Amino acid sequence: MNEVPVTARINGEEWSGRVEPRLLLSDFLRGTLGLTGTHVGCEHGVCGACTVRFDGDPVRACLMFAVQIDGHVVETVEGLTPDIEGGVAAASDLHPIQRAFHEAHALQCGFCTPGILMTIAAFLETTPDPSEAEIRSALAGHLCRCTGYHNIVIAVRRAADLSRGDPTAVADEDTGP
Amino acid sequence: MKPAPFEYAAPTTLDEALSVLSRGDGDARPLAGGQSLVPMLNFRLGGPATLVDLNAIEELAFIEPTADGGLRIGAMTRQVALERDPSVRRAAPLLAEAAPSIAHAQIRTRGTVGGSLAHADPAAELPAVLLALGARVRIARRPRDGESDGRVERSLPLEDLYLGPFFTALEPDELLVEIAVPGLRPGEGTAFEELARRSGDYAIVGAAARVWLRADGACEEAAVSLINAGPTPCLLEDAAATLRGVSPTPERIEEAAVAAAEACEPAADMHGSEAYRRHLARLLTTRVLLRAVGRARERVA
Ligand SMILES: Cc1cc2nc3c(=O)[nH]c(=O)nc-3n(C[C@H](O)[C@H](O)[C@H](O)COP(=O)(O)OP(=O)(O)OC[C@H]3O[C@@H](n4cnc5c(N)ncnc54)[C@H](O)[C@@H]3O)c2cc1C
Ligand code: FES
Ligand code: FES
């Protein structure tokens, strides 16, 4: 196979290597790099599970080829918590958006969550104080089969407060198992 | 791996891209945003021998105001730029109004204006909206055997691009390079509306209108186009003709909407019967014409 050289910045670190042109970005992230936080559902752009940030913009990793990231910047859900090397994170290690999702019970099976987090990370940068309608519209490109979206909307609102350092949004103590 | 193997070219100039296409013997395919092409490759609905990735060609991504108040839009302009660029809101507010209805935000960050026009989906927003605006497309290729050197270009009214469902007048060695949109004149107003089951879904039916009013309030020119109401993106000439030269009263607008609903050729599918789609065509045409006329009146000098 004629592989193509690629150099890109992925979650803050430079990666160089060779990839086959037909390798999807989603499969490259999961299979080649072991970044399995990026999920794969439909592989035709509908479900949003594979959403990552490409030069800052949320995109579908299943609709890009890995060769196309050459010279660009990619962020996946793993990049939200760069200090956690594998293993399980303590609540205090989480990114404010992840913390908000945890506290508001915004996930059940969690399949949709990484994609939603990447969309919301970009969304809150341009819309730091969103209305409920804006939140629902930002979530429209993601399918969640578990939650009914209600708690996801609450979590995004909470994430906005946490990200802006709103003291009234201080986290409840983690009462996990 | 999902897609079948292909040769990959990532040219950085338009001329280079045209050269790869012309050497491709009809089996080289441009890759724009990939938001329609990559799903097809993932399902192996087609497998070109060569993919010519246009994403590194900076000269194809631009939005430029023209002297006559219109816009030149490069084929590789992302759909999201239509929402973000203030010059679009000024010169072609219809484009800014319709853009958020295209797919999801995460698709519009990659999907391109040229890709949507070339894909020729009768359910797509941009072809219909740009038809209503009277846009033209510029197309380029390398010289074929016996032709002298240089780039060969042609310019078409967008209408002439569409020959059938997902079928255009583009030859395999050609690229759509630029879209020219005439500027909004004083006395001219536009409007867009579509009905979709959920945000981001393709429209069951959609409509776009442009109305140009004279100082005496009569309609000098009108255009109506429908989305997902026929085999190709289409202008409804009968509807527009009903309005030309007369005052666009609600009665006349209703007549135009009936003409649009009669002339369109919607197909039935699981989202709606033919009759339901005709009903929507009439309803949405009425609404967009009323709104376009209202906006045109605000702009009569
Ligand atoms: C989940 C989902 C929902 C969607 N919903 C909508 C919707 O509601 N409305 C809508 O309009 N679209 C929708 N789309 C399609 C989207 O808008 C695509 O971006 C668009 O149809 C194609 O643009 P592209 O740049 O991605 O082109 P590509 O997918 O790269 O290319 C499409 C076709 O055009 C050809 N082509 C591309 N550029 C050129 C060029 N410059 N010259 C010649 N040929 C060219 C390609 O070879 C290919 O055949 C949706 C897509 C997805 C995945
Ligand atoms: S896997 Fe990419 S959108 Fe569903
Ligand atoms: S939590 Fe299960 S799909 Fe969203």
Coordinates of C-alpha atoms in Angstrom, one line a residue, chain B residues 121-274:
Chain B
D121 CA -29.1 16.7 -4.3
P122 CA -32.6 18.0 -5.0
A123 CA -33.1 18.1 -1.2
A124 CA -30.2 20.4 -0.6
E125 CA -30.6 24.0 0.4
L126 CA -27.8 25.8 -1.4
P127 CA -28.7 24.9 -5.0
A128 CA -32.3 26.1 -4.5
V129 CA -31.3 29.3 -2.7
L130 CA -28.6 30.2 -5.3
L131 CA -31.1 29.5 -8.1
A132 CA -33.5 32.0 -6.6
L133 CA -30.6 34.5 -6.4
G134 CA -29.8 34.1 -10.1
A135 CA -26.3 32.8 -9.4
R136 CA -23.8 31.7 -12.1
V137 CA -21.0 29.2 -11.7
R138 CA -17.5 29.3 -13.2
I139 CA -16.1 25.9 -14.3
A140 CA -12.5 25.2 -15.3
R141 CA -10.5 22.3 -16.8
R142 CA -7.2 21.6 -18.5
P143 CA -7.1 21.7 -22.4
R144 CA -8.0 18.4 -24.0
D145 CA -6.2 16.8 -27.0
G146 CA -5.8 19.3 -29.8
E147 CA -6.7 22.4 -27.7
S148 CA -4.1 25.0 -27.1
D149 CA -2.4 25.5 -23.7
G150 CA -3.9 27.3 -20.7
R151 CA -6.9 26.8 -18.6
V152 CA -10.3 26.3 -20.3
E153 CA -13.1 28.0 -18.5
R154 CA -16.9 28.4 -19.0
S155 CA -19.5 30.2 -17.0
L156 CA -23.1 28.9 -16.7
P157 CA -26.3 30.1 -15.1
L158 CA -26.7 27.7 -12.2
E159 CA -29.9 26.4 -13.8
D160 CA -28.0 24.9 -16.6
L161 CA -25.8 22.9 -14.2
Y162 CA -28.6 20.6 -13.3
L163 CA -29.5 17.8 -15.7
G164 CA -31.1 15.2 -13.3
P165 CA -31.0 13.9 -9.8
F166 CA -27.4 14.0 -8.6
F167 CA -26.4 14.6 -12.2
T168 CA -24.8 17.8 -13.5
A169 CA -23.3 19.3 -16.6
L170 CA -19.8 18.9 -15.0
E171 CA -17.4 16.7 -17.0
P172 CA -15.1 14.4 -15.1
D173 CA -12.1 16.6 -15.9
E174 CA -13.8 19.8 -14.8
L175 CA -14.0 21.6 -11.4
L176 CA -16.6 24.1 -10.3
V177 CA -14.3 26.9 -9.1
E178 CA -16.5 29.9 -8.3
I179 CA -20.1 31.1 -7.7
A180 CA -21.1 34.6 -8.7
V181 CA -24.1 36.0 -6.8
P182 CA -25.7 39.2 -7.9
G183 CA -26.1 41.9 -5.2
L184 CA -29.4 42.7 -3.6
R185 CA -30.8 45.8 -5.3
P186 CA -32.9 48.5 -3.6
G187 CA -36.5 47.3 -3.6
E188 CA -35.4 43.7 -3.6
G189 CA -36.2 41.2 -0.8
T190 CA -35.7 37.5 -0.2
A191 CA -36.9 34.8 2.2
F192 CA -36.3 31.1 3.0
E193 CA -38.3 28.5 4.9
E194 CA -38.2 24.7 5.1
L195 CA -40.0 22.0 7.0
A196 CA -37.8 19.2 8.4
R197 CA -38.7 16.6 11.0
R198 CA -35.8 17.4 13.2
S199 CA -33.1 20.1 13.2
G200 CA -30.4 19.0 10.8
D201 CA -32.5 16.6 8.7
Y202 CA -33.0 17.2 5.0
A203 CA -36.1 19.2 4.4
I204 CA -39.4 17.4 3.5
V205 CA -40.0 20.5 1.4
G206 CA -38.4 23.9 1.4
A207 CA -38.9 27.2 -0.5
A208 CA -36.9 30.3 -1.4
A209 CA -38.1 33.5 -3.0
R210 CA -36.7 36.7 -4.3
V211 CA -38.9 39.7 -5.3
W212 CA -37.9 43.0 -6.8
L213 CA -40.4 45.8 -6.5
R214 CA -40.5 49.0 -8.6
A215 CA -41.0 52.4 -6.9
D216 CA -44.8 52.1 -7.8
G217 CA -44.9 48.9 -5.8
A218 CA -45.4 46.6 -8.8
C219 CA -43.2 43.5 -9.1
E220 CA -40.4 44.0 -11.7
E221 CA -38.9 40.5 -11.2
A222 CA -39.5 37.5 -9.0
A223 CA -38.0 34.0 -8.5
V224 CA -39.3 31.0 -6.6
S225 CA -37.4 27.8 -6.0
L226 CA -38.3 24.6 -4.1
I227 CA -36.3 22.1 -2.2
N228 CA -37.1 18.4 -2.5
A229 CA -40.1 18.9 -4.7
G230 CA -38.7 17.5 -8.0
P231 CA -35.9 15.5 -9.5
T232 CA -33.5 18.4 -9.6
P233 CA -33.0 21.7 -7.7
C234 CA -35.5 23.8 -9.6
L235 CA -36.9 27.3 -10.3
L236 CA -40.7 27.5 -10.6
E237 CA -41.1 29.8 -13.6
D238 CA -44.9 29.7 -13.6
A239 CA -45.0 31.0 -10.1
A240 CA -42.6 33.8 -10.8
A241 CA -44.5 34.8 -14.0
T242 CA -47.8 35.2 -12.0
L243 CA -46.2 38.1 -10.1
R244 CA -44.2 39.9 -12.8
G245 CA -45.6 43.4 -13.7
V246 CA -48.4 43.3 -11.1
S247 CA -48.7 44.4 -7.5
P248 CA -47.9 41.4 -5.3
T249 CA -51.1 41.4 -3.2
P250 CA -51.9 38.4 -1.0
E251 CA -54.3 37.1 -3.7
R252 CA -51.6 37.2 -6.4
I253 CA -49.1 35.5 -4.0
E254 CA -51.7 32.8 -3.4
E255 CA -52.0 32.3 -7.1
A256 CA -48.3 32.1 -7.5
A257 CA -48.2 29.5 -4.7
V258 CA -50.9 27.4 -6.4
A259 CA -48.8 27.6 -9.6
A260 CA -45.7 26.4 -7.8
A261 CA -47.6 23.5 -6.2
E262 CA -49.0 22.5 -9.6
A263 CA -45.7 22.8 -11.5
C264 CA -43.4 21.0 -9.0
E265 CA -42.8 17.2 -9.3
P266 CA -42.4 15.9 -5.8
A267 CA -42.0 12.1 -5.1
A268 CA -43.5 10.2 -2.2
D269 CA -41.2 8.6 0.4
M270 CA -41.5 7.6 4.0
H271 CA -41.4 11.3 5.1
G272 CA -44.4 12.4 3.1
S273 CA -46.7 11.6 0.3
E274 CA -46.8 13.5 -3.0

